[in-house]
Coordinates of C-alpha atoms in Angstrom, one line a residue:
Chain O
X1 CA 0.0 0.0 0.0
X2 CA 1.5 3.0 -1.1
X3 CA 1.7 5.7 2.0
X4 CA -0.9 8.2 1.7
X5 CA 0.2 11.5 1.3
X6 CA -1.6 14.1 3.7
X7 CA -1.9 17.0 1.6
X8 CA -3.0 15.2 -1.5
X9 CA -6.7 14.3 -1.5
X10 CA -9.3 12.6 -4.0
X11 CA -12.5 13.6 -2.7
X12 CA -15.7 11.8 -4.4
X13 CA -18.7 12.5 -3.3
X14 CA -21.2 10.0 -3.9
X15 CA -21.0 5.8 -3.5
X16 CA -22.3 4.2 -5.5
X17 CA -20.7 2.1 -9.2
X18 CA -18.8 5.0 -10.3
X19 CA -17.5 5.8 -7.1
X20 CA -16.6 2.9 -5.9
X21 CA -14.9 2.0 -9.2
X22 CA -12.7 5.1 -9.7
X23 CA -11.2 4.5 -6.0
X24 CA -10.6 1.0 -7.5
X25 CA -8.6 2.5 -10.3
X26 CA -7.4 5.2 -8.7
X27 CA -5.3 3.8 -6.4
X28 CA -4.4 0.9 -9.2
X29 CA -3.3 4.0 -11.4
X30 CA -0.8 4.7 -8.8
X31 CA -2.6 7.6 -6.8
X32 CA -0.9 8.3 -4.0
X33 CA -2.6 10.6 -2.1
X34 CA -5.8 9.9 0.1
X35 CA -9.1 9.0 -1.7
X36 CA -11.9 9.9 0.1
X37 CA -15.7 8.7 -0.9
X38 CA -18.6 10.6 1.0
X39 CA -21.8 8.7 -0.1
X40 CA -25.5 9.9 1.2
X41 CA -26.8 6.1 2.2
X42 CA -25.6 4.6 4.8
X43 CA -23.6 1.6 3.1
X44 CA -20.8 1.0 0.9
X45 CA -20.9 0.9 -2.9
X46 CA -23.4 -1.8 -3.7
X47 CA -25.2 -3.1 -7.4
X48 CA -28.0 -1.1 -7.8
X49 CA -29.2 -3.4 -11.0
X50 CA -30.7 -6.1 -9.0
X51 CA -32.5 -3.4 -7.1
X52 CA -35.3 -4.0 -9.9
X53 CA -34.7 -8.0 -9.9
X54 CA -33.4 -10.5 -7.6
X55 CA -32.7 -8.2 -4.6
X56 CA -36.9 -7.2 -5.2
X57 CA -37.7 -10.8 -5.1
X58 CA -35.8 -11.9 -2.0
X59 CA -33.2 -13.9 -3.9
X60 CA -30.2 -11.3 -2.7
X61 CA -29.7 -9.3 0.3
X62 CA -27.9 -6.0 0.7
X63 CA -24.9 -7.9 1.7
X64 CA -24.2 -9.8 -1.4
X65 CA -25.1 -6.3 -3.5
X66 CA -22.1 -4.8 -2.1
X67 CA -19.2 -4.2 -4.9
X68 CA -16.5 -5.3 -2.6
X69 CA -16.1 -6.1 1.3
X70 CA -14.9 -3.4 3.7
X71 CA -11.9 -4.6 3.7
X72 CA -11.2 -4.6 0.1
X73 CA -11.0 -0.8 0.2
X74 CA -9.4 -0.9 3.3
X75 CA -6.2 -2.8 1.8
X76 CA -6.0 0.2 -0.4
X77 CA -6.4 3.2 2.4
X78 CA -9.6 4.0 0.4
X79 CA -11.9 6.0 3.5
X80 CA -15.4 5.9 3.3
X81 CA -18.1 8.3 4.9
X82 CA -21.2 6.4 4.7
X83 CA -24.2 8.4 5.7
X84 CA -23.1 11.6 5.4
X85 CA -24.8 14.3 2.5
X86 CA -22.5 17.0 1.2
X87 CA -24.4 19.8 1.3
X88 CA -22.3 22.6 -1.0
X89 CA -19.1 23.2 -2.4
X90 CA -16.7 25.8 -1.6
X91 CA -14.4 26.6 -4.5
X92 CA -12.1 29.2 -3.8
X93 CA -11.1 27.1 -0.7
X94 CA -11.4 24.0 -1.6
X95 CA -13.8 22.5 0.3
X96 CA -16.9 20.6 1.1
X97 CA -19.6 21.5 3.7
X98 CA -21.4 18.9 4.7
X99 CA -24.5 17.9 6.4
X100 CA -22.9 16.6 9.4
X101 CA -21.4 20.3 10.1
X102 CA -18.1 18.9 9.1
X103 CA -16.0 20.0 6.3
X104 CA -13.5 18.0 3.5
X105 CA -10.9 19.8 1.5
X106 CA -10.0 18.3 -1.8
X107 CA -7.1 18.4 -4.1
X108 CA -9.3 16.6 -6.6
X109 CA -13.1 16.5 -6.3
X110 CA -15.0 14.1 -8.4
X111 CA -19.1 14.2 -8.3
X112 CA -20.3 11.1 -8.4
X113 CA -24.1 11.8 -7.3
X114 CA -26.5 10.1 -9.7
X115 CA -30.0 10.6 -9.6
X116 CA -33.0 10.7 -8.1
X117 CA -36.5 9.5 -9.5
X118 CA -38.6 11.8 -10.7
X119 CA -41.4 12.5 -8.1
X120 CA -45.0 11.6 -9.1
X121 CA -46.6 15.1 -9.4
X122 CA -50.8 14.8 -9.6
X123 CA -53.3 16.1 -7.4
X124 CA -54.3 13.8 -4.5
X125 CA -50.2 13.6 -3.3
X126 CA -50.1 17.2 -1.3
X127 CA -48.4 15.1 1.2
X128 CA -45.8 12.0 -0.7
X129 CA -43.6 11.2 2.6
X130 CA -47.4 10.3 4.8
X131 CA -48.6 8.1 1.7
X132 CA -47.5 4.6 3.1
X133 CA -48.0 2.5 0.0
X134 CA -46.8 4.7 -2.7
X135 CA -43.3 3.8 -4.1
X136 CA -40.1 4.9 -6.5
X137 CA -37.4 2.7 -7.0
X138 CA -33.2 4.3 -6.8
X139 CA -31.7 2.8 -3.8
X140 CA -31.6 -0.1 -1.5
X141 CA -34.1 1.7 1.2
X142 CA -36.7 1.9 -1.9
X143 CA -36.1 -1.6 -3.0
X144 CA -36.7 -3.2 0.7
X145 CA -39.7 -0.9 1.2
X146 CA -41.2 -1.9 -1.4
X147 CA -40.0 -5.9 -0.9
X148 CA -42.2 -5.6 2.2
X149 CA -45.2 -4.4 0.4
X150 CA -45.2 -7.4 -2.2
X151 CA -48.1 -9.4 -1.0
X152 CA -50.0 -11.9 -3.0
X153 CA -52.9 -10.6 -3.9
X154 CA -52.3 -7.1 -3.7
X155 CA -53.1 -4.7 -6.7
X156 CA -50.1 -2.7 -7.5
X157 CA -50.4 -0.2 -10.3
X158 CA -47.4 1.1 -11.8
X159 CA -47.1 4.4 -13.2
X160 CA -44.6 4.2 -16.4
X161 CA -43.8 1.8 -18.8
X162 CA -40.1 1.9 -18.7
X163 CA -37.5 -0.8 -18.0
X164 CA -38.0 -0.5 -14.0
X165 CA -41.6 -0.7 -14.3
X166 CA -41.6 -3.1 -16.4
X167 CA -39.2 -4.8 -14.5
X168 CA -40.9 -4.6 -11.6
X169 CA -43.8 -6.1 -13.4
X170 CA -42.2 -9.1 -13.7
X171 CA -40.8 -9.5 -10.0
X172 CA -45.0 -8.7 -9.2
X173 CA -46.4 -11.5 -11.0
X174 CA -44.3 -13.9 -10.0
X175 CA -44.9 -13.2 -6.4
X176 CA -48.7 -13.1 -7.4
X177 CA -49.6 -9.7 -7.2
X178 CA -52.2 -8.0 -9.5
X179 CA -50.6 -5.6 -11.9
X180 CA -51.7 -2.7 -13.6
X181 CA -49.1 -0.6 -16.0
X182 CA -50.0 2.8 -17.2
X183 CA -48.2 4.4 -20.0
X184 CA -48.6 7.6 -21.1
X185 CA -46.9 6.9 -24.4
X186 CA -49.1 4.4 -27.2
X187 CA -46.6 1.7 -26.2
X188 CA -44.0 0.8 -23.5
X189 CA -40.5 1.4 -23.4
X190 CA -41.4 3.9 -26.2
X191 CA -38.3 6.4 -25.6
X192 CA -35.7 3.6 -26.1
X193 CA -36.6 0.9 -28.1
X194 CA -38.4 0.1 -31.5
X195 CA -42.3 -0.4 -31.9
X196 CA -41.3 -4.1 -32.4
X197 CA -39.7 -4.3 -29.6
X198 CA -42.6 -2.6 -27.6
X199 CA -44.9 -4.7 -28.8
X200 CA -43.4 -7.8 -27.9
X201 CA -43.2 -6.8 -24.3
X202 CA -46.1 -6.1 -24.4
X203 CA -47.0 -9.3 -25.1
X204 CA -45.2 -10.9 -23.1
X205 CA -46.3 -8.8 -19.9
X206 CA -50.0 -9.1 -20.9
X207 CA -49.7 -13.1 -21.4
X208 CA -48.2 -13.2 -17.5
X209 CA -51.4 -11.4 -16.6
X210 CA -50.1 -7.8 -16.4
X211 CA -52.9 -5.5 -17.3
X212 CA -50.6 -3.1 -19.5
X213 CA -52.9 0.2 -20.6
X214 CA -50.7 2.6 -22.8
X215 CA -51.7 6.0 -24.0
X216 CA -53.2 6.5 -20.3
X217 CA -52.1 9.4 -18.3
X218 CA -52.6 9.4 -14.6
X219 CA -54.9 13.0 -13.7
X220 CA -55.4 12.2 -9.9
X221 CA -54.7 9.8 -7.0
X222 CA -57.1 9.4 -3.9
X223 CA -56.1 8.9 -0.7
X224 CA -58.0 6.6 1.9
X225 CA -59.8 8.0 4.9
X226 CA -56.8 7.9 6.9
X227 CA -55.2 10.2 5.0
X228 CA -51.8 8.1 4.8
X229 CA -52.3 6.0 1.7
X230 CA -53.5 5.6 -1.8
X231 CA -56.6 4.6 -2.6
X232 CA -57.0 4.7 -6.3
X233 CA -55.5 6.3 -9.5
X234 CA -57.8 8.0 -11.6
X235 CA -57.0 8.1 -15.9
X236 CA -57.6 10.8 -18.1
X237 CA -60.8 9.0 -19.4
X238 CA -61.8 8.9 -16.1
X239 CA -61.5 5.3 -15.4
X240 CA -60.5 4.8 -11.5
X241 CA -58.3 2.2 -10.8
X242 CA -58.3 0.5 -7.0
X243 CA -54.7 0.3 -5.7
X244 CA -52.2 -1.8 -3.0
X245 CA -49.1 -0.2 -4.0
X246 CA -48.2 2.3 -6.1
X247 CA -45.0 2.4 -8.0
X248 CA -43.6 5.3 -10.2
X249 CA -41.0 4.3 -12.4
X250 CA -41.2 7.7 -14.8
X251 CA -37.7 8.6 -15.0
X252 CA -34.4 10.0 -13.3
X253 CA -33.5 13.7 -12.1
X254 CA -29.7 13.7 -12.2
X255 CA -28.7 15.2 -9.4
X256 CA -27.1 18.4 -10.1
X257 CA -27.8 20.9 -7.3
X258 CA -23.8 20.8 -5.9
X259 CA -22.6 21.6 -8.9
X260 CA -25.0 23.9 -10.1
X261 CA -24.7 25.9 -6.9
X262 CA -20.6 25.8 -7.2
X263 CA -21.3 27.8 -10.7
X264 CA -20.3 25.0 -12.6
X265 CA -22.1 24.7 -16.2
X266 CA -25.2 21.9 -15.9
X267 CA -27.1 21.0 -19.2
X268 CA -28.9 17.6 -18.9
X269 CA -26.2 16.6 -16.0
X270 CA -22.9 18.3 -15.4
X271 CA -21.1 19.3 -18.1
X272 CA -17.9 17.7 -18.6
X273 CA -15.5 16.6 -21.5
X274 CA -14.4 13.3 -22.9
X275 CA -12.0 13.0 -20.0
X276 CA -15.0 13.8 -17.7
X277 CA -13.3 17.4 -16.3
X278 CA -15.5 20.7 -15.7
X279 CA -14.6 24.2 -16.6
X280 CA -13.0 24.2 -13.0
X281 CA -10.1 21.4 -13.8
X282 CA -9.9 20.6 -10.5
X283 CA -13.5 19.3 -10.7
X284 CA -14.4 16.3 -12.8
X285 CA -18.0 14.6 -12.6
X286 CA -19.1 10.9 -13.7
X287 CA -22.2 8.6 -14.0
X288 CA -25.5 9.2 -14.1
X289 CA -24.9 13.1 -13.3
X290 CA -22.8 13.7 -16.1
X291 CA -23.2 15.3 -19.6
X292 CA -20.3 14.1 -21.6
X293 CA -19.3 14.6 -25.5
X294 CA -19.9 11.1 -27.7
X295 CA -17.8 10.6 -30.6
X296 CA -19.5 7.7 -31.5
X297 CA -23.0 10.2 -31.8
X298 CA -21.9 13.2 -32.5
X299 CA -23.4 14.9 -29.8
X300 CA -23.5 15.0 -26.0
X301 CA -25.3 12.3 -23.6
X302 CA -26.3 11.5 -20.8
X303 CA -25.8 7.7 -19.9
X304 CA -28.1 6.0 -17.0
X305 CA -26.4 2.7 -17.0
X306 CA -23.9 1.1 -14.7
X307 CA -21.6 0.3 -17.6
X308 CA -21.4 4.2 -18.2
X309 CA -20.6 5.0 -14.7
X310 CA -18.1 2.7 -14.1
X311 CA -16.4 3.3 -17.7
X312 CA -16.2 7.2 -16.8
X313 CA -14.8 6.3 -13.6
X314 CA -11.8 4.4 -15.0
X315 CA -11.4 7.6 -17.5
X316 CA -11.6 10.0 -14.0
X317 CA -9.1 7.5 -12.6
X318 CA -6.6 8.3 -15.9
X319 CA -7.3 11.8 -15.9
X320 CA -6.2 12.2 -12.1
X321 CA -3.1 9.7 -12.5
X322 CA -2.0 12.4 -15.1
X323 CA -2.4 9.7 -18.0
X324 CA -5.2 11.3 -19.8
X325 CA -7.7 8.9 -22.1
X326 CA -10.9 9.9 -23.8
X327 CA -14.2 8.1 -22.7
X328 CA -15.6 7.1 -25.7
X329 CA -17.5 3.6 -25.2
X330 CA -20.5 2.0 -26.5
X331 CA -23.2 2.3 -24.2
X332 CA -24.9 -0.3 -23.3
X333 CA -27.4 -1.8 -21.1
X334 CA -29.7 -4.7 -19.9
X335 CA -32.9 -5.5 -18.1
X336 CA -34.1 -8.9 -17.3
X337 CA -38.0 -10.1 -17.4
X338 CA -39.1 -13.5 -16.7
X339 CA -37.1 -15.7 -19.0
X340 CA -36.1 -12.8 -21.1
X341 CA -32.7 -11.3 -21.6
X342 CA -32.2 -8.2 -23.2
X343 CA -29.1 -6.7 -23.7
X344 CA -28.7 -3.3 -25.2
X345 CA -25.8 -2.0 -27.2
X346 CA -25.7 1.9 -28.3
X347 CA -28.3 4.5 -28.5
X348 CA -30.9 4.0 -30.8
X349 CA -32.2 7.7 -30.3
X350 CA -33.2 9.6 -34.1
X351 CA -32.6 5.6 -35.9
X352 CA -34.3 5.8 -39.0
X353 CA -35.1 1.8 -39.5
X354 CA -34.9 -1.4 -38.1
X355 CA -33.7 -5.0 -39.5
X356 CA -34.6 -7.9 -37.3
X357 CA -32.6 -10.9 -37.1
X358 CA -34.7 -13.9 -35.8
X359 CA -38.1 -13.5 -34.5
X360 CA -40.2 -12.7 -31.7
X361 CA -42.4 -15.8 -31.7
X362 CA -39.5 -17.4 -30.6
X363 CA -38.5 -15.4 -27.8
X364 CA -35.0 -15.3 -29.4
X365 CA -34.3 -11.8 -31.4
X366 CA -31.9 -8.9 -32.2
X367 CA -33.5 -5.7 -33.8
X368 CA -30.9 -3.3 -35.3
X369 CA -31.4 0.6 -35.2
X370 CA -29.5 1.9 -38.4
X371 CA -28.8 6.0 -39.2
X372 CA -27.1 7.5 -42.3
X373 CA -27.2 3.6 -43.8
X374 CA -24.6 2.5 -40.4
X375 CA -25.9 0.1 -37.5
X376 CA -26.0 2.8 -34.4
X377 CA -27.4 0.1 -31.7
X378 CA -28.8 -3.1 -31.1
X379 CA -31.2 -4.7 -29.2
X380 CA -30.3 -8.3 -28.7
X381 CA -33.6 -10.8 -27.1
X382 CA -32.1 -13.9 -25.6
X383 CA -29.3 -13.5 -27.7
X384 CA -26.4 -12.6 -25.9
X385 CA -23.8 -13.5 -28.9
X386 CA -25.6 -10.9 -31.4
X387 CA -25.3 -8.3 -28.2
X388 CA -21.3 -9.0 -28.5
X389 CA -20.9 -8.9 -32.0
X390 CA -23.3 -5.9 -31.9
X391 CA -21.4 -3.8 -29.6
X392 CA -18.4 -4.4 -31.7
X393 CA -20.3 -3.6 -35.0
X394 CA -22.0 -0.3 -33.3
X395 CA -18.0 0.7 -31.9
X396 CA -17.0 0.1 -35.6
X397 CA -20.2 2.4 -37.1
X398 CA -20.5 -0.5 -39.5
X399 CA -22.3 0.0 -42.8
X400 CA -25.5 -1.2 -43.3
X401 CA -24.7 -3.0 -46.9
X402 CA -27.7 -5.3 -47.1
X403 CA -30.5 -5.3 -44.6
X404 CA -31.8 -9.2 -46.3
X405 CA -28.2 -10.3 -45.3
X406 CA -28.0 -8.7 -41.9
X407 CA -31.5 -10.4 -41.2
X408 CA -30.3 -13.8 -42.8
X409 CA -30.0 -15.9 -39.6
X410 CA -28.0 -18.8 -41.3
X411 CA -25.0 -16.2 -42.0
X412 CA -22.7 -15.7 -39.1
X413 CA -22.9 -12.1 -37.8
X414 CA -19.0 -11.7 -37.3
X415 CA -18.9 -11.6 -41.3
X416 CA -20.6 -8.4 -41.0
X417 CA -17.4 -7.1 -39.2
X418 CA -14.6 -5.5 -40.9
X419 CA -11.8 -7.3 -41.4
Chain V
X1 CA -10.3 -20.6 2.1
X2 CA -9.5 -21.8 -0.7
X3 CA -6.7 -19.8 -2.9
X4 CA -7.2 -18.7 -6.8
X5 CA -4.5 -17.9 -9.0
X6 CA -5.0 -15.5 -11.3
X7 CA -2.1 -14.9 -14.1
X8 CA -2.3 -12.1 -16.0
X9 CA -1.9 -11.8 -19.6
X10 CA 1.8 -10.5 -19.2
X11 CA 2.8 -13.2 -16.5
X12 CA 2.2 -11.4 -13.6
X13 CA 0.5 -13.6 -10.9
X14 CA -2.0 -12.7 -8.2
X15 CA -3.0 -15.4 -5.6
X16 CA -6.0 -14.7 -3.2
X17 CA -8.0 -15.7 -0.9
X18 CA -11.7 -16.8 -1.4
X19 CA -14.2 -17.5 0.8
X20 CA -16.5 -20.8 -0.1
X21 CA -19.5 -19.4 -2.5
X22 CA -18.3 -17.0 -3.8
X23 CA -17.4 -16.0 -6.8
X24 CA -14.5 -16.2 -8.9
X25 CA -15.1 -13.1 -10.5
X26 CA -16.2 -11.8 -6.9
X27 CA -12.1 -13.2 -5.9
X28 CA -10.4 -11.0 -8.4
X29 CA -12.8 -8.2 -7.8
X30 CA -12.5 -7.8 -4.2
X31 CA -8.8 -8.3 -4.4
X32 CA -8.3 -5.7 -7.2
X33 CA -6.8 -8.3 -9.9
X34 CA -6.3 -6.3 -12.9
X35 CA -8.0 -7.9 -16.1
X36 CA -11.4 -8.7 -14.7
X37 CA -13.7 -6.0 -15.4
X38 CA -17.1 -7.2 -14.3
X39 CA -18.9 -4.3 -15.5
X40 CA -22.1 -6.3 -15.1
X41 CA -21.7 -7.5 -11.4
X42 CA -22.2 -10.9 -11.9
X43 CA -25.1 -11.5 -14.0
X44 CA -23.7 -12.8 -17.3
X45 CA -24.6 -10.1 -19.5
X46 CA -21.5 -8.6 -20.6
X47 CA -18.5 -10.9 -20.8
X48 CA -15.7 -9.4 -18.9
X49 CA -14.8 -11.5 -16.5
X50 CA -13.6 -13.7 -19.0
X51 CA -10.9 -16.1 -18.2
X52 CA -8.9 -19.6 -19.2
X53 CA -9.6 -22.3 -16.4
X54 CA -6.2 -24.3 -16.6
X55 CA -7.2 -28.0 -17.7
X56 CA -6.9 -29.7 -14.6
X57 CA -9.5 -27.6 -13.1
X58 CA -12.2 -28.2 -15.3
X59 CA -13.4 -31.2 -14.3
X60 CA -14.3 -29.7 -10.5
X61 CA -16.0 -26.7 -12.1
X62 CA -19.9 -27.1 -13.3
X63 CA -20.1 -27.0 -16.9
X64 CA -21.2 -23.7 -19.1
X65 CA -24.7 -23.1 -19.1
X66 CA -26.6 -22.0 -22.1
X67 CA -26.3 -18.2 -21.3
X68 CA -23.0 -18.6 -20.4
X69 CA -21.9 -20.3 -23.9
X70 CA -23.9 -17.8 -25.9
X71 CA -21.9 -15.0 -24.2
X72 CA -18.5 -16.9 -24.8
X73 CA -19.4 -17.4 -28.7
X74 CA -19.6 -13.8 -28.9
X75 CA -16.1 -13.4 -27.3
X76 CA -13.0 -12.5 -29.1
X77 CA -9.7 -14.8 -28.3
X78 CA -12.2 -17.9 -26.5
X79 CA -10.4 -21.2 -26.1
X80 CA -11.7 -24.9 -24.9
X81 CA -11.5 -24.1 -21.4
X82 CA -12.8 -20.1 -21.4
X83 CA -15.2 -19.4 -18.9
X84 CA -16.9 -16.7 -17.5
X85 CA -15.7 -16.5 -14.2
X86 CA -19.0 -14.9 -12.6
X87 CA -20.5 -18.3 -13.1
X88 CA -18.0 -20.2 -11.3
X89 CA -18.7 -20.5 -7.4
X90 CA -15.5 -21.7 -5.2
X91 CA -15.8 -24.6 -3.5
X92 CA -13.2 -26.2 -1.4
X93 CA -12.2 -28.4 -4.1
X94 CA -11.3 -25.1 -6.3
X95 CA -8.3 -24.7 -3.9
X96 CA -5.0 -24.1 -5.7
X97 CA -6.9 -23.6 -9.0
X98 CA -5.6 -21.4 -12.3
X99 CA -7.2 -18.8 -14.2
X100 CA -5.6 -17.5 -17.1
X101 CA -6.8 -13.8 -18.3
X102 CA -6.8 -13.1 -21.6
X103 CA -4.7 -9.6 -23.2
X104 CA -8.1 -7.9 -22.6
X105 CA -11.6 -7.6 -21.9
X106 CA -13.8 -6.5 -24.5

């Protein structure tokens, strides 16, 4: 272990992937000085992925989540402040204020903060912190809260029909609750994915019993006599819908209020460059909470993905070990639902058509966004071998030469790859 | 607790300690072994834990599983005995044994 020196400090605030993987690399990198992670929940970095999954269906607990032991980042003098919120940023000194009426300096200050869900906004919820039974899924205290609430029988309606609702779906059913999606949008997962795609989840939710209604926006919620619950969920059509528990998977706020209050530019996320710096060099952000150039698109993003934070991480990591490289990966994601795996490589945002390879009927299926005649993403069914080769043909912004070839099953995808 | 060898793709050896039921992917992890990325956690969606099981180990592993091989087909530089090491839990009869990482993880 190298011998920390005093004056030299990483300071990350935040714990969770990104955090916890850029003191990894850090210290691997050969920093020196001390490395300091100051994370709001009380615990160390842990997966959030199976939030939504196993840990939600009692197959994990918090203990397995974690990234690494204690006393993995204690063989690297990495110190963690668990529990502790940082509350502003002090530039010209240097230094954090946090909520604990303690302060930090920092050499190096890397924001790690993520997001928060977007809060459920209707009249009827005058009071969200009374209402017992209604539910947003971020963090471990969401996931166990609402673990507790998953009772057979129950009616839990789920406001959004994004990959943690429908997630969640899943996890539902299987533990026999009665589920209810509503969806603004005509069809689910309508901001990422193709309308084939959409309707074949669609399927597949509605044939496990999940009462999926799309095109239906959520006016009002009523509360039960007792003031500290929901009752029911009433539709723009007016229908009312009876609810257990109410979930509301309708996006992610990055968290930005540090930075924006240090002056620090915030478009979408916090502004950085390819080697995830601000304006203020001696502040870099990552994850979630990041806005970050894409060569690969042309444009900047905003990646909510694990693979994303822990990718900008290791780029933090070379930027503060003085050996500079430019983040520039595929994104890419996944979600499980009963038996299905999807794996997502690239964006698919502004695609202007879709080849599929394999089909649908057979729960076993890639769908292929192209742009300017180039594959830009993939989303690979039950096929994790097309998701490989995908990634590599989406990194490569491989031409689209014949869409009957690329949907051929019987020829091998790798041929599709330059040389 | 049963030790793991992991040899890098230069030669350079790292040998830890594992707890039964864990992971091997968890035992480079947690120990920092360069050359296991993980990005996934464990859930056999994105193929970097990659590594080669040395021959005599193989029989005491339990064999690929479908989602396992479908990954592995989509990896560059597999062999015979690449595995993903996220799918690999140590047992007591694992002590000793040799993964191999390959010159990187895609």
């Amino acid at each position: 272990m190298p011998s920390p020196q005093d004056s030299e400090r990483v300071v990350i605030v935040g714990a969770g992937h990104a955090a916890g993987e850029l003191a990894g690399s850090l210290r691997s990198g050969g920093y020196a000085g001390r490395i300091i992670l100051i994370g709001e929940e009380p615990h160390l970095p842990y997966q959030r992925p199976p939030l939504s999954k196993a840990f939600l269906s009692g197959e994990l607990g918090l203990p397995e989540l974690e990234i690494k032991p204690e006393s993995s980042y204690r063989s690297i003098g990495v110190e963690i402040r668990a529990g502790v919120r940082v509350e502003r940023i002090d530039r010209r000194a240097k230094r954090l204020l946090l909520g604990d009426g303690t302060q930090e300096t920092y050499t190096k200050l890397v924001l790690a903060t993520g997001g928060r869900p977007r809060p459920l906004l209707l009249p009827g919820i005058e009071a969200p912190e009374r209402l017992s039974n209604l539910h947003y899924l971020r963090n471990a205290h969401d996931a166990s809260r609402l673990r507790g609430q998953l009772q057979p029988g129950f009616r839990l309606v789920i406001v959004g029909g994004g990959y943690i609702g429908l997630e969640v779906a899943a996890v539902a059913r299987k533990h026999g609750l009665q589920v209810t999606v509503l969806e603004t949008q005509p069809r689910v997962l309508a901001r990422v994915t193709a309308p084939e795609l959409s309707t074949f989840y669609e399927f597949v939710h509605r044939a496990a019993g999940v009462d999926i209604l799309t095109s239906t926006t959520v006016r009002s919620v009523q509360v039960d006599s007792s003031g500290d619950a929901i009752a029911s969920l009433t539709t723009d059509d007016g229908t009312v819908i009876m609810a257990d528990v109410v979930l509301a998977g309708i996006g992610l706020i990055p968290n930005v209020e540090l930075a924006e209050g240090a002056g620090l530019a915030v478009e979408n996320g916090i502004v950085v460059d390819e080697f995830t710096q601000t304006a203020d060099t001696d502040i870099l952000a990552v994850g979630d909470c990041s806005n970050h150039p894409s060569r690969l698109y042309g444009r900047c993003v905003r990646i909510e993905s694990v693979p994303n934070a822990v990718g900008q991480a290791r780029a933090a990591a070379a930027t503060l070990c003085g050996k500079p490289q430019a983040y520039d990966s595929v994104p890419w994601f996944w979600s499980d639902q009963y038996d299905l795996k999807l794996q997502i490589a690239g964006l698919s945002q502004g695609y202007e058509g879709v080849v599929l390879r394999g089909s649908p009927e057979s729960r076993s299926f890639t769908a292929f966004y192209f742009r300017d005649e180039r594959i830009i993403a993939a989303d690979a069914v039950n096929r994790p071998k097309d998701f490989m080769v995908a990634k590599r043909l989406v990194a490569a912004r491989t031409a689209l030469t014949s869409s009957a070839a690329l949907a051929d099953d019987a020829r091998p995808l790798q041929s599709f790859l330059n040389g | 607790m049963p030790k793991i060898v992991f040899i890098e793709h230069n030669g350079t050896p790292h040998r830890v300690d594992v707890d039964v039921g864990r992971s091997v992917m968890q035992a480079a992890v947690d120990n920092f072994v360069p050359g296991i990325v993980a990005d996934c956690g464990g859930s056999c969606s994105c193929g970097t834990c990659h590594g080669f099981v040395d021959a005599e180990w193989l029989p005491k592993i339990p064999a690929v599983q479908p989602d396992e091989a479908s990954m592995l087909e989509g990896l560059l530089e597999t062999k015979q005995n690449s595995r993903l090491t996220c799918q690999i839990r140590v047992t007591p009869d694992l002590d000793g044994m040799i993964v191999r990482l390959p010159k990187s993880q895609f």
